[in-house]
Amino acid sequence: MSDTRKLSHARQGDRGVIVQVGDHGLHDEHAMELVRRLLELGFVEGARVELLHEGLFGRDPIAMKVDDMRVALRRHEAASLTVCFEPAMIPEPEFATQEVAA
């Protein structure tokens, strides 16, 4: 099962698909300019994103992979992107195989 939330709430290692760019209820000039810039950078609906790195202070800025490129954003900019995140993969324990000498 996947969950949908703002990209600004993502943690390192989270990955998913962009389902909405911008907040369709806001139409002020600043919000529309931000949406235009995000679209030009490749943050389009259907693009795959993965959060690669978070800044040391306040976890800002964040570096992410968008399809095949890497981009850094401030968290307040990432709040304009809604992402359907994949469930976290829980690694299975690796069992060491030992050969028994006969």
CSV table of C-alpha atoms in Angstrom, one decimal:
chain,number,residue,atom,x,y,z
A,1,MET,CA,0.0,0.0,0.0
A,2,SER,CA,1.4,3.5,-0.8
A,3,ASP,CA,0.7,6.8,0.7
A,4,THR,CA,0.3,10.3,-0.8
A,5,ARG,CA,1.9,13.3,0.8
A,6,LYS,CA,3.9,16.5,0.1
A,7,LEU,CA,7.5,16.0,-1.0
A,8,SER,CA,8.5,18.3,1.8
A,9,HIS,CA,7.5,15.6,4.3
A,10,ALA,CA,9.8,13.0,2.7
A,11,ARG,CA,12.8,11.4,4.4
A,12,GLN,CA,16.0,10.3,2.9
A,13,GLY,CA,15.5,7.1,0.8
A,14,ASP,CA,11.8,7.8,0.2
A,15,ARG,CA,10.7,7.3,-3.5
A,16,GLY,CA,7.6,7.6,-5.4
A,17,VAL,CA,5.7,9.2,-8.3
A,18,ILE,CA,4.6,12.9,-8.6
A,19,VAL,CA,0.8,13.0,-8.7
A,20,GLN,CA,0.3,16.8,-8.5
A,21,VAL,CA,2.4,19.9,-9.2
A,22,GLY,CA,1.3,23.0,-7.3
A,23,ASP,CA,-1.8,23.6,-5.2
A,24,HIS,CA,-4.6,24.1,-7.6
A,25,GLY,CA,-6.5,26.3,-5.1
A,26,LEU,CA,-3.7,28.9,-5.0
A,27,HIS,CA,-3.5,31.4,-7.9
A,28,ASP,CA,-1.2,34.1,-6.5
A,29,GLU,CA,1.7,35.2,-8.7
A,30,HIS,CA,4.4,33.8,-6.5
A,31,ALA,CA,2.8,30.3,-6.4
A,32,MET,CA,2.3,30.2,-10.1
A,33,GLU,CA,5.9,31.3,-10.8
A,34,LEU,CA,7.1,28.4,-8.5
A,35,VAL,CA,5.0,25.9,-10.3
A,36,ARG,CA,6.3,27.1,-13.7
A,37,ARG,CA,9.9,26.7,-12.4
A,38,LEU,CA,9.3,23.2,-11.0
A,39,LEU,CA,7.7,22.1,-14.3
A,40,GLU,CA,10.8,23.5,-16.2
A,41,LEU,CA,13.1,21.5,-13.9
A,42,GLY,CA,11.2,18.3,-14.8
A,43,PHE,CA,8.9,18.0,-11.8
A,44,VAL,CA,5.9,16.8,-13.9
A,45,GLU,CA,3.1,14.5,-13.0
A,46,GLY,CA,4.2,10.9,-13.5
A,47,ALA,CA,7.9,11.6,-12.9
A,48,ARG,CA,9.7,9.3,-10.5
A,49,VAL,CA,11.4,11.0,-7.5
A,50,GLU,CA,13.8,9.7,-4.8
A,51,LEU,CA,15.1,11.7,-1.9
A,52,LEU,CA,18.8,11.3,-1.9
A,53,HIS,CA,20.1,13.7,0.7
A,54,GLU,CA,19.0,16.1,3.4
A,55,GLY,CA,20.8,19.2,4.6
A,56,LEU,CA,22.4,19.1,8.0
A,57,PHE,CA,20.5,22.1,9.5
A,58,GLY,CA,16.8,21.7,9.5
A,59,ARG,CA,17.0,19.0,6.9
A,60,ASP,CA,17.1,21.8,4.2
A,61,PRO,CA,17.8,21.8,1.3
A,62,ILE,CA,17.0,18.4,0.0
A,63,ALA,CA,18.7,16.7,-3.0
A,64,MET,CA,16.6,14.3,-5.1
A,65,LYS,CA,16.7,12.2,-8.2
A,66,VAL,CA,13.9,13.2,-10.7
A,67,ASP,CA,13.8,10.5,-13.4
A,68,ASP,CA,17.5,10.6,-14.6
A,69,MET,CA,18.7,13.9,-13.1
A,70,ARG,CA,19.6,15.3,-9.7
A,71,VAL,CA,18.0,18.5,-8.3
A,72,ALA,CA,18.2,20.3,-5.0
A,73,LEU,CA,15.2,22.2,-3.6
A,74,ARG,CA,14.2,24.0,-0.4
A,75,ARG,CA,11.6,22.2,1.6
A,76,HIS,CA,9.1,25.1,1.1
A,77,GLU,CA,9.5,24.6,-2.7
A,78,ALA,CA,9.0,20.8,-2.3
A,79,ALA,CA,5.7,21.5,-0.5
A,80,SER,CA,4.2,22.4,-3.9
A,81,LEU,CA,4.7,18.7,-5.1
A,82,THR,CA,2.4,15.9,-4.1
A,83,VAL,CA,3.9,12.4,-4.4
A,84,CYS,CA,2.5,8.9,-4.1
A,85,PHE,CA,5.3,7.2,-2.1
A,86,GLU,CA,6.1,3.5,-2.4
A,87,PRO,CA,6.1,1.5,0.7
A,88,ALA,CA,9.5,1.3,2.4
A,89,MET,CA,11.4,-1.8,1.5
A,90,ILE,CA,12.4,-3.8,4.5
A,91,PRO,CA,15.6,-5.6,3.6
A,92,GLU,CA,15.6,-9.3,4.3
A,93,PRO,CA,18.3,-10.6,6.5
A,94,GLU,CA,21.2,-12.1,4.7
A,95,PHE,CA,22.1,-15.5,6.1
A,96,ALA,CA,25.8,-16.4,5.9
A,97,THR,CA,26.2,-19.8,4.4
A,98,GLN,CA,28.9,-21.9,5.9
A,99,GLU,CA,30.3,-25.0,4.4
A,100,VAL,CA,30.8,-27.8,6.8
A,101,ALA,CA,34.0,-29.8,6.3
A,102,ALA,CA,33.4,-33.5,6.2
